[in-house]
Amino acid sequence: GAVVSQHPSRVICKSGTSVKIECRSLDFQATTMFWYRQFPKQSLMLMATSNEGSKATYEQGVEKDKFLINHASLTLSTLTVTSAHPEDSSFYICSARVSSGENIQYFGAGTRLSVL
Amino acid sequence: KQEVTQIPAALSVPEGENLVLNCSFTDSAIYNLQWFRQDPGKGLTSLLLIQSSQREQTSGRLNASLDKSSGRSTLYIAASQPGDSATYLCAVMDSSYKLIFGSGTRLLVRP
């Protein structure tokens, strides 16, 4: 199956630091990528939809200036948590949808962010 | 707005039992429904995907059914093993290709 690589897998940072997470589709092109957040013992919540070459679409309640998303190529989307605070500590997971129109999302392994 | 509910929230069974996990969704306009497994602190492992035109999918000891009209899906696990212990997530893909997840069922299979 298609492979999505997410990096880094773990980040520990001080409050006020900005953190960038990368999501790459390794063997397919993805015009659309999705970013999810998962708090402990809760389910995944969609944060935003990332479209190659255009602005991301954010879900209600997600601050676009806080969570910057860039999808500059068909194989790479990045999520930057700006000026991270302890309440941003969470598990962030990306997924990619194959451009051919297949209605399947392939998931990265996730990034655990801990803000001290 | 699509909402996905999973019952039970947690389940503890002895090894060898057959078990059923339930998932319900409020809007039947879906592309597909998918069952995932998530181990503690890890990412998602896709188990079964059922397209909206399908009724069920099987993989090994797992069988998932879909009744789109009633907004329900079940995941059947046969002859459960301790290695099956994990959180099982159900997700539906809506018309904009977004996945909406349920809150999951935490399964513990006791040796």
Short mmCIF file of C-alpha atoms in Angstrom, two decimals:
data_model
loop_
_atom_site.label_atom_id
_atom_site.label_comp_id
_atom_site.label_asym_id
_atom_site.label_seq_id
_atom_site.Cartn_x
_atom_site.Cartn_y
_atom_site.Cartn_z
CA GLY A 1 0.00 0.00 0.00
CA ALA A 2 0.89 3.67 -0.21
CA VAL A 3 3.33 4.99 2.38
CA VAL A 4 3.10 8.26 4.25
CA SER A 5 6.11 9.37 6.24
CA GLN A 6 5.68 11.78 9.15
CA HIS A 7 8.61 13.44 10.87
CA PRO A 8 9.57 13.90 13.64
CA SER A 9 7.88 11.19 15.64
CA ARG A 10 8.50 12.94 18.95
CA VAL A 11 9.16 16.54 19.90
CA ILE A 12 9.79 18.02 23.31
CA CYS A 13 10.12 21.78 23.34
CA LYS A 14 9.94 24.81 25.60
CA SER A 15 6.90 27.04 25.69
CA GLY A 16 7.08 29.74 23.02
CA THR A 17 8.96 27.61 20.53
CA SER A 18 7.64 26.96 17.04
CA VAL A 19 7.58 23.37 15.88
CA LYS A 20 7.39 22.10 12.31
CA ILE A 21 6.00 18.68 11.43
CA GLU A 22 6.45 17.20 7.97
CA CYS A 23 4.15 14.81 6.15
CA ARG A 24 5.39 13.16 2.96
CA SER A 25 3.75 10.78 0.56
CA LEU A 26 6.62 8.52 -0.48
CA ASP A 27 5.32 6.63 -3.49
CA PHE A 28 2.32 8.57 -4.71
CA GLN A 29 1.14 12.08 -5.37
CA ALA A 30 -1.32 13.61 -2.97
CA THR A 31 -3.16 16.78 -3.91
CA THR A 32 -4.93 16.68 -0.57
CA MET A 33 -3.50 16.02 2.86
CA PHE A 34 -5.26 16.16 6.20
CA TRP A 35 -4.03 17.07 9.66
CA TYR A 36 -5.58 15.56 12.77
CA ARG A 37 -5.02 16.11 16.48
CA GLN A 38 -5.61 13.56 19.20
CA PHE A 39 -5.66 14.40 22.90
CA PRO A 40 -5.01 11.60 25.42
CA LYS A 41 -7.75 8.99 25.47
CA GLN A 42 -9.76 10.90 22.89
CA SER A 43 -10.41 10.31 19.24
CA LEU A 44 -8.88 12.02 16.25
CA MET A 45 -10.22 15.43 15.37
CA LEU A 46 -9.68 16.92 11.94
CA MET A 47 -7.83 20.22 12.16
CA ALA A 48 -7.46 21.22 8.54
CA THR A 49 -7.43 20.07 4.95
CA SER A 50 -4.26 20.91 3.06
CA ASN A 51 -4.51 21.39 -0.69
CA GLU A 52 -1.44 21.57 -2.89
CA GLY A 53 -0.87 25.06 -4.20
CA SER A 54 -3.67 26.72 -2.28
CA LYS A 55 -4.55 27.80 1.22
CA ALA A 56 -5.53 25.19 3.76
CA THR A 57 -9.11 24.89 4.93
CA TYR A 58 -9.40 24.91 8.71
CA GLU A 59 -12.10 23.28 10.78
CA GLN A 60 -14.18 25.39 13.11
CA GLY A 61 -12.31 26.34 16.27
CA VAL A 62 -8.83 25.75 14.85
CA GLU A 63 -6.68 28.89 14.77
CA LYS A 64 -5.07 29.25 11.36
CA ASP A 65 -2.44 31.65 12.68
CA LYS A 66 -1.53 29.17 15.38
CA PHE A 67 -1.32 26.14 13.13
CA LEU A 68 0.34 27.13 9.86
CA ILE A 69 -0.04 24.66 7.04
CA ASN A 70 1.96 24.66 3.84
CA HIS A 71 1.44 22.22 0.99
CA ALA A 72 4.03 23.34 -1.52
CA SER A 73 4.32 20.13 -3.52
CA LEU A 74 2.33 17.05 -4.38
CA THR A 75 4.28 14.99 -1.87
CA LEU A 76 4.85 17.30 1.09
CA SER A 77 2.69 19.14 3.58
CA THR A 78 3.97 20.81 6.73
CA LEU A 79 2.24 21.82 9.93
CA THR A 80 3.92 24.48 12.05
CA VAL A 81 2.71 24.97 15.59
CA THR A 82 3.67 28.57 16.28
CA SER A 83 4.61 29.75 19.76
CA ALA A 84 3.65 26.43 21.26
CA HIS A 85 2.18 26.30 24.74
CA PRO A 86 1.55 23.34 27.06
CA GLU A 87 -2.08 23.11 25.94
CA ASP A 88 -0.82 22.38 22.42
CA SER A 89 0.73 19.16 23.69
CA SER A 90 -0.98 16.44 21.72
CA PHE A 91 -0.57 13.68 19.13
CA TYR A 92 -0.66 15.08 15.60
CA ILE A 93 -1.33 12.76 12.67
CA CYS A 94 -1.36 13.48 8.97
CA SER A 95 -2.97 11.60 6.12
CA ALA A 96 -2.79 11.84 2.35
CA ARG A 97 -5.38 11.17 -0.29
CA VAL A 98 -4.27 9.74 -3.60
CA SER A 99 -4.70 12.21 -6.41
CA SER A 100 -6.32 9.72 -8.74
CA GLY A 101 -9.57 10.18 -6.93
CA GLU A 102 -9.41 7.06 -4.83
CA ASN A 103 -11.37 7.75 -1.69
CA ILE A 104 -8.79 6.36 0.68
CA GLN A 105 -6.54 8.22 3.08
CA TYR A 106 -3.15 6.84 4.05
CA PHE A 107 -1.88 7.82 7.48
CA GLY A 108 1.47 8.83 8.85
CA ALA A 109 2.72 7.35 12.12
CA GLY A 110 2.02 10.53 14.06
CA THR A 111 4.04 13.09 16.01
CA ARG A 112 3.83 13.39 19.75
CA LEU A 113 4.37 16.99 20.81
CA SER A 114 5.16 17.80 24.42
CA VAL A 115 5.46 21.47 25.32
CA LEU A 116 7.11 22.16 28.66
CA LYS B 1 -23.20 17.44 10.77
CA GLN B 2 -21.91 13.88 10.71
CA GLU B 3 -21.46 12.27 14.11
CA VAL B 4 -19.91 8.88 14.75
CA THR B 5 -20.57 6.95 17.93
CA GLN B 6 -18.89 3.79 19.14
CA ILE B 7 -20.24 1.41 21.72
CA PRO B 8 -18.96 0.15 24.07
CA ALA B 9 -16.30 2.64 25.11
CA ALA B 10 -14.33 -0.15 26.77
CA LEU B 11 -14.47 -3.91 26.73
CA SER B 12 -12.60 -6.58 28.68
CA VAL B 13 -12.94 -10.21 27.62
CA PRO B 14 -11.12 -13.48 28.27
CA GLU B 15 -8.97 -14.88 25.53
CA GLY B 16 -10.83 -16.95 22.95
CA GLU B 17 -14.11 -15.07 23.04
CA ASN B 18 -15.82 -13.80 19.92
CA LEU B 19 -16.75 -10.15 20.22
CA VAL B 20 -18.59 -7.39 18.42
CA LEU B 21 -17.77 -3.70 18.35
CA ASN B 22 -20.43 -1.28 17.23
CA CYS B 23 -20.28 1.94 15.28
CA SER B 24 -23.14 4.22 14.29
CA PHE B 25 -23.24 7.37 12.17
CA THR B 26 -25.91 9.99 11.68
CA ASP B 27 -25.59 10.84 7.96
CA SER B 28 -25.81 7.99 5.47
CA ALA B 29 -24.18 10.04 2.70
CA ILE B 30 -20.74 8.47 3.05
CA TYR B 31 -18.11 7.27 0.62
CA ASN B 32 -16.85 4.53 2.86
CA LEU B 33 -16.39 3.36 6.42
CA GLN B 34 -13.10 2.22 7.84
CA TRP B 35 -12.03 0.40 10.97
CA PHE B 36 -8.63 1.19 12.47
CA ARG B 37 -6.57 -0.20 15.28
CA GLN B 38 -4.47 2.07 17.48
CA ASP B 39 -1.98 0.79 20.01
CA PRO B 40 -1.08 3.07 22.97
CA GLY B 41 1.04 5.99 21.85
CA LYS B 42 1.10 4.81 18.27
CA GLY B 43 -0.43 5.73 14.94
CA LEU B 44 -3.31 4.10 13.09
CA THR B 45 -3.38 0.70 11.44
CA SER B 46 -6.11 0.27 8.87
CA LEU B 47 -7.97 -2.99 9.40
CA LEU B 48 -10.89 -3.00 7.01
CA LEU B 49 -12.42 -0.52 4.57
CA ILE B 50 -15.97 -0.94 3.33
CA GLN B 51 -17.06 1.12 0.34
CA SER B 52 -20.58 2.56 0.49
CA SER B 53 -21.77 0.03 -2.09
CA GLN B 54 -20.49 -2.92 -0.09
CA ARG B 55 -22.08 -4.80 2.79
CA GLU B 56 -19.07 -6.38 4.43
CA GLN B 57 -15.36 -7.04 4.33
CA THR B 58 -13.32 -9.82 5.87
CA SER B 59 -9.68 -10.16 6.79
CA GLY B 60 -8.55 -13.16 8.79
CA ARG B 61 -10.39 -13.21 12.09
CA LEU B 62 -11.96 -9.82 11.41
CA ASN B 63 -15.26 -9.18 9.71
CA ALA B 64 -16.84 -5.76 9.29
CA SER B 65 -20.37 -5.12 8.11
CA LEU B 66 -22.03 -1.96 6.89
CA ASP B 67 -25.71 -1.06 6.83
CA LYS B 68 -25.64 2.39 5.33
CA SER B 69 -29.37 2.97 5.45
CA SER B 70 -29.52 2.45 9.19
CA GLY B 71 -26.17 4.13 9.81
CA ARG B 72 -24.53 1.17 11.47
CA SER B 73 -21.39 -0.91 11.22
CA THR B 74 -20.07 -3.76 13.31
CA LEU B 75 -16.59 -5.18 13.66
CA TYR B 76 -16.59 -8.84 14.57
CA ILE B 77 -13.41 -10.32 16.04
CA ALA B 78 -13.33 -14.10 16.22
CA ALA B 79 -11.34 -16.08 18.75
CA SER B 80 -9.83 -13.02 20.42
CA GLN B 81 -6.20 -13.05 21.50
CA PRO B 82 -4.25 -10.89 23.97
CA GLY B 83 -2.49 -9.34 20.98
CA ASP B 84 -5.83 -7.93 19.87
CA SER B 85 -5.77 -5.58 22.86
CA ALA B 86 -5.86 -2.03 21.49
CA THR B 87 -8.22 0.82 20.76
CA TYR B 88 -10.45 0.27 17.75
CA LEU B 89 -11.60 3.34 15.85
CA CYS B 90 -14.40 3.60 13.34
CA ALA B 91 -14.35 6.41 10.77
CA VAL B 92 -16.64 7.44 7.94
CA MET B 93 -15.58 9.43 4.90
CA ASP B 94 -18.05 12.17 4.06
CA SER B 95 -18.82 13.73 0.71
CA SER B 96 -15.86 16.12 1.00
CA TYR B 97 -13.44 13.22 1.57
CA LYS B 98 -13.04 14.10 5.24
CA LEU B 99 -12.81 11.30 7.77
CA ILE B 100 -14.95 11.64 10.87
CA PHE B 101 -13.84 9.39 13.69
CA GLY B 102 -15.72 7.81 16.53
CA SER B 103 -14.35 7.99 20.05
CA GLY B 104 -13.12 4.42 19.92
CA THR B 105 -13.52 1.19 21.86
CA ARG B 106 -10.66 0.21 24.20
CA LEU B 107 -10.36 -3.56 24.08
CA LEU B 108 -8.52 -5.69 26.61
CA VAL B 109 -8.22 -9.40 25.97
CA ARG B 110 -7.15 -11.17 29.14
CA PRO B 111 -4.92 -14.27 28.87
#
